[in-house]
């Protein structure tokens, strides 16, 4: 059984390469068959809303909306509840398939057996 991977992206478009790297690793792991949980925190929370991933551009990078779609085919995408609240993002504001959850859920995921966690 493949290991589970939790990827936490903490930056927004102002740190485009780090943002894209987190999404890329999460998508690559999902395509490889890992159970992936992608967490969007800080300014990355905006990418849980419709249109933000589609508008993001980084030269020579796979479009962010395609990377998110790859994760969502078999994994989850979650926006941090405090980060969402600070940005006035509610559940109704999220793109399809994205949810909001808090630190307790994140901690439960990363403390699971056989889980690898990465933070970008």
Tab-separated table of N, CA and C in Angstrom, residues 2 27-34:
chain	number	residue	atom	x	y	z
A	2	UNK	N	0.619	2.218	-0.883
A	2	UNK	CA	1.434	3.433	-0.923
A	2	UNK	C	1.257	4.246	0.362
A	27	UNK	N	0.445	16.759	-6.706
A	27	UNK	CA	-0.156	16.154	-7.900
A	27	UNK	C	0.643	14.939	-8.368
A	28	UNK	N	1.972	15.047	-8.356
A	28	UNK	CA	2.808	13.924	-8.786
A	28	UNK	C	2.591	12.713	-7.880
A	29	UNK	N	2.484	12.949	-6.590
A	29	UNK	CA	2.247	11.845	-5.656
A	29	UNK	C	0.873	11.222	-5.880
A	30	UNK	N	-0.136	12.061	-6.130
A	30	UNK	CA	-1.486	11.544	-6.388
A	30	UNK	C	-1.503	10.679	-7.640
A	31	UNK	N	-0.846	11.143	-8.684
A	31	UNK	CA	-0.787	10.391	-9.936
A	31	UNK	C	-0.034	9.070	-9.737
A	32	UNK	N	0.947	9.074	-8.834
A	32	UNK	CA	1.721	7.859	-8.547
A	32	UNK	C	0.969	6.883	-7.646
A	33	UNK	N	-0.212	7.284	-7.160
A	33	UNK	CA	-1.032	6.376	-6.379
A	33	UNK	C	-1.022	6.607	-4.880
A	34	UNK	N	-0.321	7.636	-4.417
A	34	UNK	CA	-0.310	7.930	-2.985
A	34	UNK	C	-1.636	8.563	-2.572
